[in-house]
PDB file of C-alpha atoms and ligand atoms in Angstrom:
ATOM      1  CA  MET J1174       6.078  -5.730 -18.259  1.00 74.00           C
ATOM      2  CA  ASP J1175       2.832  -8.546 -19.024  1.00 93.00           C
ATOM      3  CA  CYS J1176       2.439  -9.059 -15.392  1.00 98.00           C
ATOM      4  CA  VAL J1177      -1.320 -10.168 -14.504  1.00 98.00           C
ATOM      5  CA  PHE J1178      -0.253  -9.840 -10.245  1.00 98.00           C
ATOM      6  CA  CYS J1179       1.868  -6.150 -11.067  1.00 98.00           C
ATOM      7  CA  LYS J1180      -1.595  -5.045 -13.003  1.00 98.00           C
ATOM      8  CA  ILE J1181      -3.537  -6.345 -10.012  1.00 98.00           C
ATOM      9  CA  ALA J1182      -1.031  -4.435  -7.802  1.00 98.00           C
ATOM     10  CA  GLU J1183      -1.404  -1.330  -9.904  1.00 97.00           C
ATOM     11  CA  GLY J1184      -5.384  -1.764 -10.125  1.00 96.00           C
ATOM     12  CA  VAL J1185      -5.117  -2.075 -13.747  1.00 97.00           C
ATOM     13  CA  VAL J1186      -7.186  -6.360 -13.446  1.00 98.00           C
ATOM     14  CA  PRO J1187      -9.807  -6.178 -11.347  1.00 98.00           C
ATOM     15  CA  ALA J1188      -9.251  -8.948  -7.945  1.00 98.00           C
ATOM     16  CA  LYS J1189     -11.274  -9.064  -5.053  1.00 98.00           C
ATOM     17  CA  ARG J1190      -8.462  -7.490  -2.301  1.00 98.00           C
ATOM     18  CA  VAL J1191      -8.606  -8.290   1.260  1.00 97.00           C
ATOM     19  CA  TRP J1192      -5.371  -6.367   2.395  1.00 98.00           C
ATOM     20  CA  GLU J1193      -2.854  -4.956   1.512  1.00 98.00           C
ATOM     21  CA  ASN J1194       0.187  -3.168   2.517  1.00 98.00           C
ATOM     22  CA  GLU J1195       3.087  -1.115   1.435  1.00 98.00           C
ATOM     23  CA  LEU J1196       4.644  -4.035   0.702  1.00 98.00           C
ATOM     24  CA  PHE J1197       1.969  -6.620  -0.383  1.00 98.00           C
ATOM     25  CA  VAL J1198      -1.388  -6.786  -2.389  1.00 98.00           C
ATOM     26  CA  ALA J1199      -3.493  -9.618  -0.889  1.00 98.00           C
ATOM     27  CA  PHE J1200      -5.932 -10.544  -3.057  1.00 98.00           C
ATOM     28  CA  GLU J1201      -8.595 -13.796  -4.026  1.00 98.00           C
ATOM     29  CA  ASP J1202      -7.732 -17.101  -5.751  1.00 98.00           C
ATOM     30  CA  LEU J1203      -8.794 -16.432  -9.179  1.00 98.00           C
ATOM     31  CA  ARG J1204     -10.144 -20.223  -8.710  1.00 98.00           C
ATOM     32  CA  PRO J1205     -10.040 -21.248  -5.006  1.00 98.00           C
ATOM     33  CA  LYS J1206      -9.624 -23.984  -3.260  1.00 97.00           C
ATOM     34  CA  ALA J1207     -10.782 -23.659  -0.632  1.00 98.00           C
ATOM     35  CA  PRO J1208     -13.388 -20.402   1.240  1.00 98.00           C
ATOM     36  CA  VAL J1209     -10.318 -19.032   2.040  1.00 98.00           C
ATOM     37  CA  HIS J1210      -8.657 -18.320  -0.574  1.00 98.00           C
ATOM     38  CA  VAL J1211      -5.660 -16.128  -0.696  1.00 98.00           C
ATOM     39  CA  LEU J1212      -2.474 -14.761  -2.928  1.00 99.00           C
ATOM     40  CA  ILE J1213      -0.114 -12.297  -1.311  1.00 99.00           C
ATOM     41  CA  ALA J1214       2.248 -11.051  -3.781  1.00 98.00           C
ATOM     42  CA  PRO J1215       4.838  -7.454  -3.658  1.00 98.00           C
ATOM     43  CA  ARG J1216       3.983  -5.055  -5.340  1.00 98.00           C
ATOM     44  CA  GLN J1217       7.304  -4.879  -6.865  1.00 98.00           C
ATOM     45  CA  HIS J1218       8.097  -7.391  -9.393  1.00 98.00           C
ATOM     46  CA  ILE J1219       9.709 -10.640  -8.485  1.00 98.00           C
ATOM     47  CA  VAL J1220       9.610 -13.211 -10.178  1.00 98.00           C
ATOM     48  CA  SER J1221      10.023 -15.732  -7.692  1.00 98.00           C
ATOM     49  CA  LEU J1222      10.803 -16.713  -4.321  1.00 98.00           C
ATOM     50  CA  ASN J1223      14.340 -17.327  -5.522  1.00 98.00           C
ATOM     51  CA  ASP J1224      14.655 -13.992  -6.329  1.00 98.00           C
ATOM     52  CA  ALA J1225      13.441 -11.538  -3.435  1.00 98.00           C
ATOM     53  CA  PRO J1226      15.559  -9.667  -1.688  1.00 98.00           C
ATOM     54  CA  ALA J1227      15.840  -9.885   2.177  1.00 98.00           C
ATOM     55  CA  SER J1228      13.355  -6.954   2.837  1.00 97.00           C
ATOM     56  CA  ILE J1229      10.072  -9.350   1.376  1.00 98.00           C
ATOM     57  CA  LEU J1230      11.411 -12.319   2.728  1.00 98.00           C
ATOM     58  CA  GLN J1231      11.467 -10.374   6.226  1.00 96.00           C
ATOM     59  CA  ALA J1232       8.113  -8.736   5.679  1.00 98.00           C
ATOM     60  CA  LEU J1233       6.356 -12.394   4.124  1.00 98.00           C
ATOM     61  CA  GLY J1234       5.585 -13.828   7.282  1.00 98.00           C
ATOM     62  CA  GLN J1235       4.440 -10.910   8.577  1.00 97.00           C
ATOM     63  CA  SER J1236       2.483 -10.428   5.520  1.00 98.00           C
ATOM     64  CA  ILE J1237       1.385 -13.651   5.991  1.00 98.00           C
ATOM     65  CA  LEU J1238       0.186 -13.443   9.727  1.00 98.00           C
ATOM     66  CA  ALA J1239      -2.294 -10.950   8.852  1.00 98.00           C
ATOM     67  CA  VAL J1240      -4.184 -12.024   5.834  1.00 98.00           C
ATOM     68  CA  ALA J1241      -4.932 -15.215   7.885  1.00 98.00           C
ATOM     69  CA  GLU J1242      -5.978 -12.694  11.033  1.00 98.00           C
ATOM     70  CA  TYR J1243      -7.850 -10.221   8.542  1.00 97.00           C
ATOM     71  CA  THR J1244      -9.504 -13.483   7.141  1.00 98.00           C
ATOM     72  CA  GLY J1245     -10.362 -14.845   9.921  1.00 98.00           C
ATOM     73  CA  VAL J1246      -8.371 -18.277   9.412  1.00 98.00           C
ATOM     74  CA  LYS J1247      -6.046 -18.130  11.998  1.00 98.00           C
ATOM     75  CA  ALA J1248      -7.191 -19.355  15.299  1.00 98.00           C
ATOM     76  CA  ARG J1249      -8.423 -22.236  13.231  1.00 97.00           C
ATOM     77  CA  GLY J1250      -5.737 -22.819  11.319  1.00 98.00           C
ATOM     78  CA  TYR J1251      -4.636 -22.469   7.251  1.00 98.00           C
ATOM     79  CA  ARG J1252      -1.994 -23.266   4.747  1.00 98.00           C
ATOM     80  CA  THR J1253       0.367 -21.188   2.823  1.00 98.00           C
ATOM     81  CA  ILE J1254       1.850 -22.849  -0.460  1.00 98.00           C
ATOM     82  CA  ILE J1255       4.720 -21.501  -2.143  1.00 98.00           C
ATOM     83  CA  ASN J1256       5.017 -22.667  -5.592  1.00 98.00           C
ATOM     84  CA  THR J1257       8.284 -21.799  -6.765  1.00 98.00           C
ATOM     85  CA  GLY J1258       9.689 -23.135 -10.643  1.00 98.00           C
ATOM     86  CA  VAL J1259       9.036 -25.850 -13.093  1.00 98.00           C
ATOM     87  CA  GLU J1260       9.007 -28.116 -10.892  1.00 98.00           C
ATOM     88  CA  GLY J1261       7.453 -26.269  -8.034  1.00 98.00           C
ATOM     89  CA  GLY J1262       4.923 -26.240 -10.166  1.00 98.00           C
ATOM     90  CA  GLN J1263       4.581 -22.137 -10.132  1.00 98.00           C
ATOM     91  CA  GLU J1264       1.700 -20.889 -13.063  1.00 98.00           C
ATOM     92  CA  VAL J1265       2.379 -17.301 -12.397  1.00 98.00           C
ATOM     93  CA  GLN J1266       5.740 -15.429 -12.802  1.00 98.00           C
ATOM     94  CA  HIS J1267       6.023 -13.085  -9.522  1.00 98.00           C
ATOM     95  CA  LEU J1268       6.152 -14.306  -6.198  1.00 98.00           C
ATOM     96  CA  HIS J1269       3.156 -15.251  -4.168  1.00 98.00           C
ATOM     97  CA  VAL J1270       1.886 -17.367  -1.216  1.00 98.00           C
ATOM     98  CA  HIS J1271      -1.882 -19.047  -1.149  1.00 98.00           C
ATOM     99  CA  VAL J1272      -3.042 -18.660   2.163  1.00 98.00           C
ATOM    100  CA  LEU J1273      -6.419 -21.351   2.480  1.00 98.00           C
ATOM    101  CA  GLY J1274      -8.250 -22.159   5.119  1.00 98.00           C
ATOM    102  CA  GLY J1275     -12.304 -22.147   6.039  1.00 98.00           C
ATOM    103  CA  LYS J1276     -11.985 -25.753   5.796  1.00 97.00           C
ATOM    104  CA  PRO J1277     -10.543 -28.960   7.439  1.00 97.00           C
ATOM    105  CA  LEU J1278      -7.616 -29.594   4.335  1.00 97.00           C
ATOM    106  CA  GLY J1279      -6.598 -32.793   4.209  1.00 88.00           C
ATOM    107  CA  ILE J1280      -3.977 -33.483   3.378  1.00 81.00           C
TER     108      ILE J1280
HETATM  109  P1  AMP C 618       1.207 -20.576  -8.755  1.00 61.20           P
HETATM  110  O1  AMP C 618       1.024 -22.298  -9.369  1.00 61.20           O
HETATM  111  O2  AMP C 618       1.765 -21.624  -7.270  1.00 61.20           O
HETATM  112  O3  AMP C 618       1.380 -19.459 -10.004  1.00 61.20           O
HETATM  113  O4  AMP C 618      -0.552 -20.331  -8.552  1.00 61.20           O
HETATM  114  C1  AMP C 618      -0.985 -19.174  -9.937  1.00 61.20           C
HETATM  115  C2  AMP C 618      -2.595 -18.584  -8.486  1.00 61.20           C
HETATM  116  O5  AMP C 618      -2.701 -17.810  -9.628  1.00 61.20           O
HETATM  117  C3  AMP C 618      -3.531 -19.931  -9.077  1.00 61.20           C
HETATM  118  O6  AMP C 618      -3.889 -20.296  -8.513  1.00 61.20           O
HETATM  119  C4  AMP C 618      -4.376 -18.354  -9.870  1.00 61.20           C
HETATM  120  O7  AMP C 618      -5.885 -19.220 -10.413  1.00 61.20           O
HETATM  121  C5  AMP C 618      -4.135 -17.780  -9.392  1.00 61.20           C
HETATM  122  N1  AMP C 618      -4.357 -17.088 -10.328  1.00 61.20           N
HETATM  123  C6  AMP C 618      -4.170 -16.026 -12.071  1.00 61.20           C
HETATM  124  N2  AMP C 618      -4.522 -15.785 -12.419  1.00 61.20           N
HETATM  125  C7  AMP C 618      -5.320 -14.816 -12.294  1.00 61.20           C
HETATM  126  C8  AMP C 618      -6.045 -13.387 -11.138  1.00 61.20           C
HETATM  127  N3  AMP C 618      -5.807 -12.312 -11.933  1.00 61.20           N
HETATM  128  N4  AMP C 618      -6.482 -13.233 -10.201  1.00 61.20           N
HETATM  129  C9  AMP C 618      -7.250 -14.187  -8.574  1.00 61.20           C
HETATM  130  N5  AMP C 618      -6.133 -15.247  -8.845  1.00 61.20           N
HETATM  131  C10 AMP C 618      -5.167 -15.751 -10.149  1.00 61.20           C
END
């Protein structure tokens, strides 16, 4: 399967990994929009939020909090974004959460 986030999870494509557990890997976005811009992706290939099993949905919130803590943005605040599908602007067809922070983000 030609999926860049699967390859990052497998370690085949290089990325700056910042956190991981048995279900997810978190790595820096290639084109950061903020001082902290990390993507959290499941190790398993799941196309979008619409396709995520309950186990992933339940664990996703904890992974966001872990990444926010680990990257140092938790206390001051941060933004999470999940782009889903065509009208959601999803470019990479592997579920991922953007975690942005490190400066005031505005609206
Ligand atoms: P989305 O529109 O939510 O699908 O966003 C995909 C994100 O993945 C974009 O912010 C890209 O900069 C990022 N991206 C694409 N390829 C890579 C890569 N190889 N390593 C890190 N981030 C990537």
